[in-house]
Coordinates of C-alpha atoms in Angstrom, one line a residue:
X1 CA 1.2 69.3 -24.9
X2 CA 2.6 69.8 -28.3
X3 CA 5.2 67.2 -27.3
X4 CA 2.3 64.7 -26.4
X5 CA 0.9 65.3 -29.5
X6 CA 3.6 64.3 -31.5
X7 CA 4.4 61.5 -29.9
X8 CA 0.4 60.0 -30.6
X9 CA 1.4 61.0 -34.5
X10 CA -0.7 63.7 -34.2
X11 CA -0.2 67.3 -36.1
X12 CA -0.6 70.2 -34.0
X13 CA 0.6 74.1 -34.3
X14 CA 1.0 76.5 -31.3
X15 CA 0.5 79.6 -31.7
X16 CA 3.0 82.1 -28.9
X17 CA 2.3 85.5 -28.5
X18 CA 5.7 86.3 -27.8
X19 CA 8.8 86.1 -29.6
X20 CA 10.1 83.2 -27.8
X21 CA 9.2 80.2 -26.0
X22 CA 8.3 80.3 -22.1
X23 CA 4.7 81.9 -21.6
X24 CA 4.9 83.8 -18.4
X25 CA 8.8 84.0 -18.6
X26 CA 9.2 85.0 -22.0
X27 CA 6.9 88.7 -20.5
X28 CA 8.0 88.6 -16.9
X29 CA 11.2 89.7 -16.8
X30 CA 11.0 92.3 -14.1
X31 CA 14.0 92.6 -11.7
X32 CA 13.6 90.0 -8.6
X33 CA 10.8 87.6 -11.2
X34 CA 11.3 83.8 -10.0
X35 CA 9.4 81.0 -9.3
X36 CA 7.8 80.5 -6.1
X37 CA 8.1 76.5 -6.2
X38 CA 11.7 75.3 -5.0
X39 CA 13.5 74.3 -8.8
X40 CA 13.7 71.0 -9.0
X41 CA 10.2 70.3 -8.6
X42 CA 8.6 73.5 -10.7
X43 CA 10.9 71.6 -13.9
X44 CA 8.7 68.9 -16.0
X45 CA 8.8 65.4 -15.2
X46 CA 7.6 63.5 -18.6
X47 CA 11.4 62.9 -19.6
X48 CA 13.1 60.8 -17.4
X49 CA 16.4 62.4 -19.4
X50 CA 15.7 65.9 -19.0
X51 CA 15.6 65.6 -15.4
X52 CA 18.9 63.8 -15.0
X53 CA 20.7 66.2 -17.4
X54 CA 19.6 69.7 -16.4
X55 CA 20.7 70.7 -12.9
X56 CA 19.4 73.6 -11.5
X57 CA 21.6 76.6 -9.6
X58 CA 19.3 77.7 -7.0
X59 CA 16.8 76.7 -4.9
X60 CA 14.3 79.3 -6.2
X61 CA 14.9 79.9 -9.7
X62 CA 15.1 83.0 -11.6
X63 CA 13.1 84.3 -14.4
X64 CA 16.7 84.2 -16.8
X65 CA 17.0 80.9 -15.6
X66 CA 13.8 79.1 -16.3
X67 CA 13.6 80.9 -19.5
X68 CA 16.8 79.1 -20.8
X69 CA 15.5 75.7 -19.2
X70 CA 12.1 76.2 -21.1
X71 CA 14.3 76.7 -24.1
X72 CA 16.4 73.6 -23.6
X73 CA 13.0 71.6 -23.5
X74 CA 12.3 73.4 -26.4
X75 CA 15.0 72.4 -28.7
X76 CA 15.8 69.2 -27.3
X77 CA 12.4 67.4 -28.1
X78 CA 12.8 69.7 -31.7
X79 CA 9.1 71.1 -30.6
X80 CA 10.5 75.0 -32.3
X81 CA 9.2 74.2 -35.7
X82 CA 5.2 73.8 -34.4
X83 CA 5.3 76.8 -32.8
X84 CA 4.4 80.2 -34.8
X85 CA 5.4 83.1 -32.6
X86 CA 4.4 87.0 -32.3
X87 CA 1.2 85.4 -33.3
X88 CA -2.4 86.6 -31.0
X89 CA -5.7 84.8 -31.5
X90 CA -7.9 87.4 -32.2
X91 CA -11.1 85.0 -32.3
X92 CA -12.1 81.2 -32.8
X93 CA -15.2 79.9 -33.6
X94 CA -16.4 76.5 -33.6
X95 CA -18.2 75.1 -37.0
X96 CA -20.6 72.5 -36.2
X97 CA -20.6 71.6 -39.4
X98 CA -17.1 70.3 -40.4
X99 CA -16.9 69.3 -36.3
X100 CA -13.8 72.2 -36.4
X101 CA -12.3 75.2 -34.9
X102 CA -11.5 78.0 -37.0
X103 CA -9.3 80.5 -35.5
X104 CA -8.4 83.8 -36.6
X105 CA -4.8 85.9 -35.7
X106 CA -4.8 89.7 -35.1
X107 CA -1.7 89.1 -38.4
X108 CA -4.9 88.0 -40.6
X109 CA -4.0 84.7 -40.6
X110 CA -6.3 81.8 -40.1
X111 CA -6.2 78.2 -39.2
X112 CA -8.6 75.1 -38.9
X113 CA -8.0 72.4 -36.5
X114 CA -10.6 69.6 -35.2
X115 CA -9.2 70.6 -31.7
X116 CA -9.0 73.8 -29.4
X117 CA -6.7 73.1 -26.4
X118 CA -5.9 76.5 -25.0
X119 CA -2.7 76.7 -22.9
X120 CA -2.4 80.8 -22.3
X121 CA -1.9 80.2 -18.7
X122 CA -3.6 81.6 -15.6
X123 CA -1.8 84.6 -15.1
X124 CA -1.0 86.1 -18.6
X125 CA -3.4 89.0 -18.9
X126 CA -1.9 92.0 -17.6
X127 CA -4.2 94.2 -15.4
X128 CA -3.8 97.9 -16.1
X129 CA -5.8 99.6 -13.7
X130 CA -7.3 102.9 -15.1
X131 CA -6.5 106.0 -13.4
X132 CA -7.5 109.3 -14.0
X133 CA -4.4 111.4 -15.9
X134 CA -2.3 108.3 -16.7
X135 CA -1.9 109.2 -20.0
X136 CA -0.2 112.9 -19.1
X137 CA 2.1 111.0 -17.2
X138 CA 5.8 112.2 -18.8
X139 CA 8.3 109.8 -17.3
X140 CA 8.5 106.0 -17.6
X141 CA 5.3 103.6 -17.1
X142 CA 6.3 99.6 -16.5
X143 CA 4.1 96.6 -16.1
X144 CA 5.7 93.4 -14.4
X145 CA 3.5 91.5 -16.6
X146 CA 5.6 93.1 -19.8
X147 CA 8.8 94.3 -18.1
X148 CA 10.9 95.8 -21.0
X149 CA 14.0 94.8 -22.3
X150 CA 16.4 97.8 -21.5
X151 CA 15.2 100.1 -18.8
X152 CA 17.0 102.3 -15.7
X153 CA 15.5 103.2 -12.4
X154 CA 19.4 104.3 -11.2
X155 CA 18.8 107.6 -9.2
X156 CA 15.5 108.1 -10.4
X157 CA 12.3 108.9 -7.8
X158 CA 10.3 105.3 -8.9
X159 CA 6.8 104.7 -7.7
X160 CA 5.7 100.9 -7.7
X161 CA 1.9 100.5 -7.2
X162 CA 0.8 96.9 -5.6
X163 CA 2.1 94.5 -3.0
X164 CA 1.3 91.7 -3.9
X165 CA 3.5 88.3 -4.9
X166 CA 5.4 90.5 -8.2
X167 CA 5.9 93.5 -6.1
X168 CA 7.3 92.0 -2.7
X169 CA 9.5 90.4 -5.7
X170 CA 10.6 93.8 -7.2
X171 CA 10.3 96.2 -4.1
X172 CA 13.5 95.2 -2.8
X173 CA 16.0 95.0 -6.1
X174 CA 14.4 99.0 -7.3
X175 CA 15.3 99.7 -3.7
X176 CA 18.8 99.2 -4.9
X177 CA 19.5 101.5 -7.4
X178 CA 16.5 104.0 -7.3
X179 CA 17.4 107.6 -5.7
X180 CA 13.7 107.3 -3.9
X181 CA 11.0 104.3 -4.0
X182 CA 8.0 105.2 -3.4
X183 CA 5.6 101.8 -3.0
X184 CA 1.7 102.3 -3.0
X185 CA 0.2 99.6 -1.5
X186 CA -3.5 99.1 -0.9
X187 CA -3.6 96.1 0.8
X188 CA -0.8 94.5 3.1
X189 CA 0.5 91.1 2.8
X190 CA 1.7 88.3 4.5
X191 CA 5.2 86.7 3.3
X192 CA 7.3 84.3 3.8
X193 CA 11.4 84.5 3.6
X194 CA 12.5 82.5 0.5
X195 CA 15.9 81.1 2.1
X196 CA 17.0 80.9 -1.6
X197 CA 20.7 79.9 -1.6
X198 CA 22.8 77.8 -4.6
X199 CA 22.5 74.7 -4.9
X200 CA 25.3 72.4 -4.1
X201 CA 26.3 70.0 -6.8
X202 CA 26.0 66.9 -3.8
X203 CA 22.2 68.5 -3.1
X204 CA 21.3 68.2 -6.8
X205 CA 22.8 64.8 -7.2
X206 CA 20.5 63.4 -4.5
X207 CA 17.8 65.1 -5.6
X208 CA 18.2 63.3 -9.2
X209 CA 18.8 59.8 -7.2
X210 CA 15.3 60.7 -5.8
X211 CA 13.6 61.6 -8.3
X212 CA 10.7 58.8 -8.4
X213 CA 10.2 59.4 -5.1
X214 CA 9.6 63.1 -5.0
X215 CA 7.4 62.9 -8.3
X216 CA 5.0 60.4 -6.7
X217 CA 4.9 62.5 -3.3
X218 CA 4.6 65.8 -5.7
X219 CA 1.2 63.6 -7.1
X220 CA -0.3 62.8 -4.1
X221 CA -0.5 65.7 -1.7
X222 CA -3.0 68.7 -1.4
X223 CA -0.8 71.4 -3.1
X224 CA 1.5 68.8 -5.7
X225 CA 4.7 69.9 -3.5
X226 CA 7.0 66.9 -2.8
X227 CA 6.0 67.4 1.1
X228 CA 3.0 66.5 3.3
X229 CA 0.8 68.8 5.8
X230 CA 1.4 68.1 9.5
X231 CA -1.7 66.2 10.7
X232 CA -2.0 68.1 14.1
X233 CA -4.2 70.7 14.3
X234 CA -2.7 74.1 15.2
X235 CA -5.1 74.4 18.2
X236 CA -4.1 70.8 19.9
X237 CA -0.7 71.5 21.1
X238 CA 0.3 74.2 23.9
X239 CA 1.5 78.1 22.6
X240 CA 5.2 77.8 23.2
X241 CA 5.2 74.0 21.1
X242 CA 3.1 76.1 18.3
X243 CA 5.5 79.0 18.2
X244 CA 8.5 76.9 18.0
X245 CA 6.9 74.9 15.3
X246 CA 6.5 78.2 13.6
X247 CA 9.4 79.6 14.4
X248 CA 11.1 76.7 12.6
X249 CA 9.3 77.0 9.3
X250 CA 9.8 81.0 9.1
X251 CA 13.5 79.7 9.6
X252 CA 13.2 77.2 6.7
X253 CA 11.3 79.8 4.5
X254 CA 9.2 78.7 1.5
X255 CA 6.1 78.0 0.8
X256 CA 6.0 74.8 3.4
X257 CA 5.2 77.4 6.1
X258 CA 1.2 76.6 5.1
X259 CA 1.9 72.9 5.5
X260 CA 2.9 73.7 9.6
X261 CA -0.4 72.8 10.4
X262 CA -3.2 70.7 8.8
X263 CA -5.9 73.4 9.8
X264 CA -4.2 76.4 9.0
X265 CA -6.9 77.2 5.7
X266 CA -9.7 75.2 7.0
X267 CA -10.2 76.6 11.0
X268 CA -10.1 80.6 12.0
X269 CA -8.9 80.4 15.1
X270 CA -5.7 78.2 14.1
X271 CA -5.2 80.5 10.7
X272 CA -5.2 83.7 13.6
X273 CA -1.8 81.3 15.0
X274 CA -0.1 81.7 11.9
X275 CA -1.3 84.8 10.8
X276 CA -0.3 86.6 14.5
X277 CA 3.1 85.0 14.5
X278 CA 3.8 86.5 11.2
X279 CA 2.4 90.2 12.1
X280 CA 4.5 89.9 15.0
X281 CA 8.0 89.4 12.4
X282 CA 6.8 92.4 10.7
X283 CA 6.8 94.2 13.5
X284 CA 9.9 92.7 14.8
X285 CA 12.1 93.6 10.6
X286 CA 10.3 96.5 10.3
X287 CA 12.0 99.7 12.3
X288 CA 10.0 102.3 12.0
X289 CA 6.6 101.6 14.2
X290 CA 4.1 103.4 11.8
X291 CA 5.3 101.7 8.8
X292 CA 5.2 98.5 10.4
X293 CA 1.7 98.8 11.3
X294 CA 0.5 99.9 7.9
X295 CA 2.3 96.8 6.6
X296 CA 0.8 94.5 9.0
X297 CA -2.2 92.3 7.3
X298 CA -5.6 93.2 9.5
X299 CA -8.3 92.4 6.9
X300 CA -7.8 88.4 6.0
X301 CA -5.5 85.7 7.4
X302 CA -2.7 84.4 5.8
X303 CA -2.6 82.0 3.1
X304 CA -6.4 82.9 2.2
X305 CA -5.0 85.4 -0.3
X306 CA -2.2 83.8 -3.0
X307 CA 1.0 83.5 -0.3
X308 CA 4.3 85.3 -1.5
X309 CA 7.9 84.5 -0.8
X310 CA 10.5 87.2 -0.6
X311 CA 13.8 88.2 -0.4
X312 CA 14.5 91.0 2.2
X313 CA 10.6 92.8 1.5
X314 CA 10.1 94.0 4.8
X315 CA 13.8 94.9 5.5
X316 CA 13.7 97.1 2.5
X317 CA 11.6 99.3 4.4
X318 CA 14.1 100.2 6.8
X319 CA 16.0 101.9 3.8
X320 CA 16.8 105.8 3.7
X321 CA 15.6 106.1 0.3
X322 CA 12.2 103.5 0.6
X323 CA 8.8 105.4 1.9
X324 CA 5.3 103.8 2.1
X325 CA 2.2 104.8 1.1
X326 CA -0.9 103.1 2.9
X327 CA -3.8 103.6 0.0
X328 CA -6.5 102.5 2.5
X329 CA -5.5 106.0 4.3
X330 CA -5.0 108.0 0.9
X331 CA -6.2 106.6 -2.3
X332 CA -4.7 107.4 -5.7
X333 CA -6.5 110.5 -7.3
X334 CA -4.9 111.0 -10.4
X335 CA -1.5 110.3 -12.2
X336 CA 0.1 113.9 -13.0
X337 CA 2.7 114.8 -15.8
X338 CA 5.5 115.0 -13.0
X339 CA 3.7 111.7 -10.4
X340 CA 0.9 110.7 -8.5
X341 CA -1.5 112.5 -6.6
X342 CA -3.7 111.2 -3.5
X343 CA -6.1 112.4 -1.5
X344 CA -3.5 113.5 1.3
X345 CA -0.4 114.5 -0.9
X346 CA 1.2 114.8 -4.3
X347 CA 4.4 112.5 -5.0
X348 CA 7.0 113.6 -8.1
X349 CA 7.7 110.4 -9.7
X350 CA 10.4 110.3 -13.2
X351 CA 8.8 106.3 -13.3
X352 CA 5.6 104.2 -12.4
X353 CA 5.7 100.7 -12.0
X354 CA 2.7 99.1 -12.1
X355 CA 2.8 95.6 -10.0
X356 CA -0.9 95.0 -10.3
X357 CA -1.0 91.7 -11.8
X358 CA -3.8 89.9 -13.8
X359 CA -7.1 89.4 -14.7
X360 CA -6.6 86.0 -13.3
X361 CA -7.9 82.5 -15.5
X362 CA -10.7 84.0 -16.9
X363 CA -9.0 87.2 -18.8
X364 CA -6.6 85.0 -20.8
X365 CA -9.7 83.1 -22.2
X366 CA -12.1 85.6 -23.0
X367 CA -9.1 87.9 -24.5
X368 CA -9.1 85.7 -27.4
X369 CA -12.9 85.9 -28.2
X370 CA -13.9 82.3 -28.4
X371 CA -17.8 81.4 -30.0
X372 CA -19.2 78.1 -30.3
X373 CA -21.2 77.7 -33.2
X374 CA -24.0 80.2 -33.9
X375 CA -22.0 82.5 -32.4
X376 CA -22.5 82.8 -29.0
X377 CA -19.3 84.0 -26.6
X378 CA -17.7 82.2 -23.9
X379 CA -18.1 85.6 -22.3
X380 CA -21.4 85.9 -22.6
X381 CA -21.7 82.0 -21.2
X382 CA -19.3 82.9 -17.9
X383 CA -21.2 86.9 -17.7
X384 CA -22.0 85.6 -14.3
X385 CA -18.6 83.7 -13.2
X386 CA -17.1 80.8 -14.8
X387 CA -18.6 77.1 -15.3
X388 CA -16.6 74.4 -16.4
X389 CA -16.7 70.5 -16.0
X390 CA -13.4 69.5 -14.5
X391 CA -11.7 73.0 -15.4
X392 CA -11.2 71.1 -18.4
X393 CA -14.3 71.8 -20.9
X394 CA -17.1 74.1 -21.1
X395 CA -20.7 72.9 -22.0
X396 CA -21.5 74.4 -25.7
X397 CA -17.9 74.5 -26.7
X398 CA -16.9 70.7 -28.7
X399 CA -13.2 69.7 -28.9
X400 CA -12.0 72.8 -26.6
X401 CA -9.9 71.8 -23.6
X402 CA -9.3 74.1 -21.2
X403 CA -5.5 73.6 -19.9
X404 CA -5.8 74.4 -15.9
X405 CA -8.7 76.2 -16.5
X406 CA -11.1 77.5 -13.9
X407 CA -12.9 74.6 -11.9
X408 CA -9.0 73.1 -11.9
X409 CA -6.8 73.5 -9.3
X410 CA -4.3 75.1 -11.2
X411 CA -3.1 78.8 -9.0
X412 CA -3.9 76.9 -5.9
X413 CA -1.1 74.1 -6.1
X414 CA 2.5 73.7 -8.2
X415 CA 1.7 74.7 -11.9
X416 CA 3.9 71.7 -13.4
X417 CA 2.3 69.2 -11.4
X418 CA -1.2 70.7 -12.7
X419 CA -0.3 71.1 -16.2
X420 CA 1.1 67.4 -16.7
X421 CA -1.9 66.2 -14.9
X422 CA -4.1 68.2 -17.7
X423 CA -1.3 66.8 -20.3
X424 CA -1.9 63.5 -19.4
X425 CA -6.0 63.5 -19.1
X426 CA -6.1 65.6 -22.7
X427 CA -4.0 62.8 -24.2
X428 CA -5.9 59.7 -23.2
X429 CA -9.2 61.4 -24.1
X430 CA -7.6 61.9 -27.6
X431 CA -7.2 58.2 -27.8
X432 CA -9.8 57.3 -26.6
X433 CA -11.6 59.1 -28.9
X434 CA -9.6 58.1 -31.8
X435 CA -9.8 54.3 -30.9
X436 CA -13.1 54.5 -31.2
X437 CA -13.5 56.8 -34.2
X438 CA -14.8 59.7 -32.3
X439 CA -14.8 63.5 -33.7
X440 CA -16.4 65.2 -31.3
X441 CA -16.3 65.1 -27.2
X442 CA -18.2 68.0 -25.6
X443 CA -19.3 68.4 -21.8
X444 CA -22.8 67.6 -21.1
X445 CA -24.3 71.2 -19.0
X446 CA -25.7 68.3 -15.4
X447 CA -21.8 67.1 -14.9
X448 CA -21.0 71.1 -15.3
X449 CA -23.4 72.1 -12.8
X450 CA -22.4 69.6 -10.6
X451 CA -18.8 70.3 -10.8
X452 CA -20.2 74.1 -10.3
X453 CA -21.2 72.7 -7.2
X454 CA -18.3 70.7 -6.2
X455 CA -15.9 73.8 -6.2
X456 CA -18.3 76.0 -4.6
X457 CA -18.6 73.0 -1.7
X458 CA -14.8 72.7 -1.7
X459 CA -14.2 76.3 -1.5
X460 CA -16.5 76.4 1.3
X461 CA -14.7 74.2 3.4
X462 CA -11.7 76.6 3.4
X463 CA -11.3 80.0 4.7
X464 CA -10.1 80.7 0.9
X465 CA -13.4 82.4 -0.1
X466 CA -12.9 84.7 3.1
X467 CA -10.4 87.0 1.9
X468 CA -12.8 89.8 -0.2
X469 CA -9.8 91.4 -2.0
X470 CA -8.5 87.9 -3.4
X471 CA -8.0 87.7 -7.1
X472 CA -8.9 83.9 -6.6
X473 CA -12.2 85.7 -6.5
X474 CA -11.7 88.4 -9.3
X475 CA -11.8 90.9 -7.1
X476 CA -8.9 93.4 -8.2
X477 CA -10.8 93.6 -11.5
X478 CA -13.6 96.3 -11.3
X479 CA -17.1 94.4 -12.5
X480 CA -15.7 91.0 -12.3
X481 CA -18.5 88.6 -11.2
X482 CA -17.2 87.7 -7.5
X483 CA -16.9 83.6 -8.3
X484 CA -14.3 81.6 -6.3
X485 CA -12.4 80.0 -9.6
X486 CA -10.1 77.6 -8.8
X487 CA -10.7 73.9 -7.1
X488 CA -9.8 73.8 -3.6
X489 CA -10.3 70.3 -3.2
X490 CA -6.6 69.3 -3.3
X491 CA -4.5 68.4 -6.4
X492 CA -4.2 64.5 -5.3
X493 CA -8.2 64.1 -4.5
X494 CA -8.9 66.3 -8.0
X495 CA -6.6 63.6 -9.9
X496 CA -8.5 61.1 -8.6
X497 CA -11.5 62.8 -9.7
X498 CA -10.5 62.9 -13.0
X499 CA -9.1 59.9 -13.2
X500 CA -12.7 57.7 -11.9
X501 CA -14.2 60.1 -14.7
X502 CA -12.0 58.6 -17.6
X503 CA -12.5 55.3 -16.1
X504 CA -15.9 55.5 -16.8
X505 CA -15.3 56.1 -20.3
X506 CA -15.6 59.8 -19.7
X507 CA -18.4 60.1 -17.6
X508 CA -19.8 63.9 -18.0
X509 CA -18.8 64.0 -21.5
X510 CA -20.6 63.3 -24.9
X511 CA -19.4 62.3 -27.6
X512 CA -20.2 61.6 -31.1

């Protein structure tokens, strides 16, 4: 965005919490923390250059990895000097008056600008959960969300709580060097082998060559991945076709499994193909019967929660030193000086890890205290789940653009695709607005409702909303309305969207 902006000979500051560039991987840096998108299309596509001179080493890349890459962007477009970092908004307020926002930092600093776009991600707000005695605890505590810089598990009796995409990240590389690992999980997952290898300097070198092709295919499929859904329905061909079908995409790996069939999130009985076949490789890694079975997802289908990818998860289980705790059996009690104490026993622990992710695309917002003018709270306006027009602005908040906010389809397809889309729509408003002398462009509260409808209705058509323990729903954070957030409708048929909206001279929007 800051890029963007400079290039229309606009001013614009950035303000980074961290103490470096890269967001999500300037905090994530726990052990196993890479992207879930295959490299060479999670990197940006705006510079014809950067794409043909960075070349990526694996086909999944690390946390270490993107972080220098987000670097490299960094200084080669010279974007470091707009950015003001170890900086947190601690409130901004919109003055009607002077048609600007005025933000505050938790530093005491403050700044004025005629536009708010916030870009603080979907998944930046760490959720702590609170548990009785955590603050007796003696040993180490961890979050993936802010893994420290220098810290040893070797030989130490580590406890990770969650199982979800960071922890089937992490399990497996604490399994290494821990004496004993001790994973809490309260609700089993479906995964999907990874198959990350190094890429071959021939494999890159095509990939370059093809470049224009892969971005346009990125831009018009459901999920913004360079590769299309199968348009057979998993119910129209016979079991052994289906199971060989499946049985090559678990041998592929990735994410592409969901694309094996066209009805895999929209029809229960072809999601129950999928979701069997991959209870029945869990069963099939996994040695020990019991622990198999506890790991074995029984209460939604897969791909209805967020889908992991993994690196040996379930074979870790088949380690000496690796025990599972089902929480469904035996929920956490307390935290003790010496561990962690359920209902059924009491486990000495010299570290905790915490692998219980975010308070998904609302918490980043409403961290930051955001009024419109008079005062009144974005969090008192989404009390009952959020409304946006577009994922892109809120009614009663002017000049504040929401980058993949909720009402987007951000988590639900490749975040680089999603962000330049957002990029590219903020942009063009911009000028439009400026061509016509414009200062002001807020959404009107009928094309909000109606785009509150649209994602309901699209959400509806998918099994999505099924999944009661989803945070696409906000349900791992306790009194979070229960609101399905992000657009399900498909990244390509969203773009369009969004694009007949602008072509109407911004149809939904007023401005003045």
């Amino acid at each position: 965005m800051l890029y963007r902006l400079r290039a229309m000979g606009l001013s614009a500051v950035v303000l980074e919490a961290g103490g470096g560039v890269g967001g999500t991987w300037y905090w994530n840096r726990y052990p196993g923390a890479r992207c879930d998108s295959e490299s060479y299309y999670y990197s940006y596509s705006f510079s014809e250059e950067l794409q043909n001179e960075w070349t990526w080493s694996e086909r999944f890349a690390g946390s270490s990895e993107i972080l220098s890459y987000l670097n490299y962007v960094t200084d080669k477009f010279s974007l470091r000097d707009g950015i003001v970092f170890e900086t947190r908004v601690a409130g901004a307020e919109f003055d009607r008056d002077a048609n600007t926002w005025k933000v505050r930092t938790t530093g005491g600093a403050a700044y004025s600008a005629q536009f708010l776009i916030t870009a603080v991600g979907c998944l930046s707000s760490a959720n702590v959960p609170h548990i009785d005695g955590i603050e007796k605890f003696a040993g180490d505590l961890c979050h993936t969300a802010s893994w420290p810089r220098e810290v040893s598990f070797r030989g130490k009796r580590v406890g990770v709580i969650g199982t979800g995409s960071t922890g089937i990240q992490a399990i497996p590389l604490l399994a290494r060097t821990a004496g004993h690992l001790t994973v809490f999980q309260r609700t089993a997952n479906y995964s999907i082998p990874a198959r990350n290898r190094p890429l071959a300097a021939e494999e890159s070198d095509a990939i370059k060559a093809d470049y224009p092709a892969i971005r346009a295919l990125q831009r018009s499929t459901t999920n913004g991945h360079p590769y299309k859904i199968r348009d057979q329905s998993a119910l129209a061909v016979s079991e052994a076709e289906r199971r060989s079908v499946y049985e090559q995409a678990w041998s592929t790996g990735t994410l592409r499994f969901r694309a094996a069939y066209r009805d895999l999130l929209s029809d229960r009985a072809a999601n129950e193909t999928a979701s069997d076949f991959l209870r029945s490789k869990i069963r099939q890694v996994v040695k020990d019967p019991e622990t198999a079975e506890a790991l074995v997802p029984k209460d939604h289908g897969f791909a209805t929660k967020r889908p992991p990818i993994d690196t040996n998860y379930f074979e870790t289980y088949n380690r000496p030193n690796v025990t599972l705790v089902d929480l469904k059996r035996s929920p956490i009690t307390e935290i003790t000086e010496h561990g962690l104490r359920t209902t059924s026993s009491e486990h000495e622990l010299d570290a905790i890890v915490f692998a219980t992710g975010f308070d998904a695309m609302t918490g980043p917002l409403l961290n930051m205290d955001i009024r419109t003018a008079g005062g009144a709270s974005l969090r008192d306006r989404w009390r009952e789940g959020p409304k946006s027009f577009l994922g892109l602005q809120v009614a009663g908040f002017p000049n504040m653009f929401t980058m993949t906010g909720p009402g987007s389809p951000s988590v639900l397809v490749n975040m680089p695709t999603a962000i330049e889309q957002h990029v590219d729509w903020i942009s063009d408003c911009l000028s439009f607005m400026r061509a016509r002398a414009y200062e002001v462009v807020e959404a009107s509260e009928e094309a909000e409702a109606k785009w509150a409808d649209a994602v309901r209705e699209a959400a509806d058509r998918t099994l999505l909303p099924s999944a009661a323990s989803s945070w696409y729903l906000g349900a791992n954070i306790p009194g979070k309305p229960r609101v399905f957030m992000p657009y399900a409708g498909g990244f390509a048929a969203y773009a369009r969207i969004c694009d007949d909206v602008s072509a109407r001279e911004y149809e939904g929007f007023r401005f003045r």
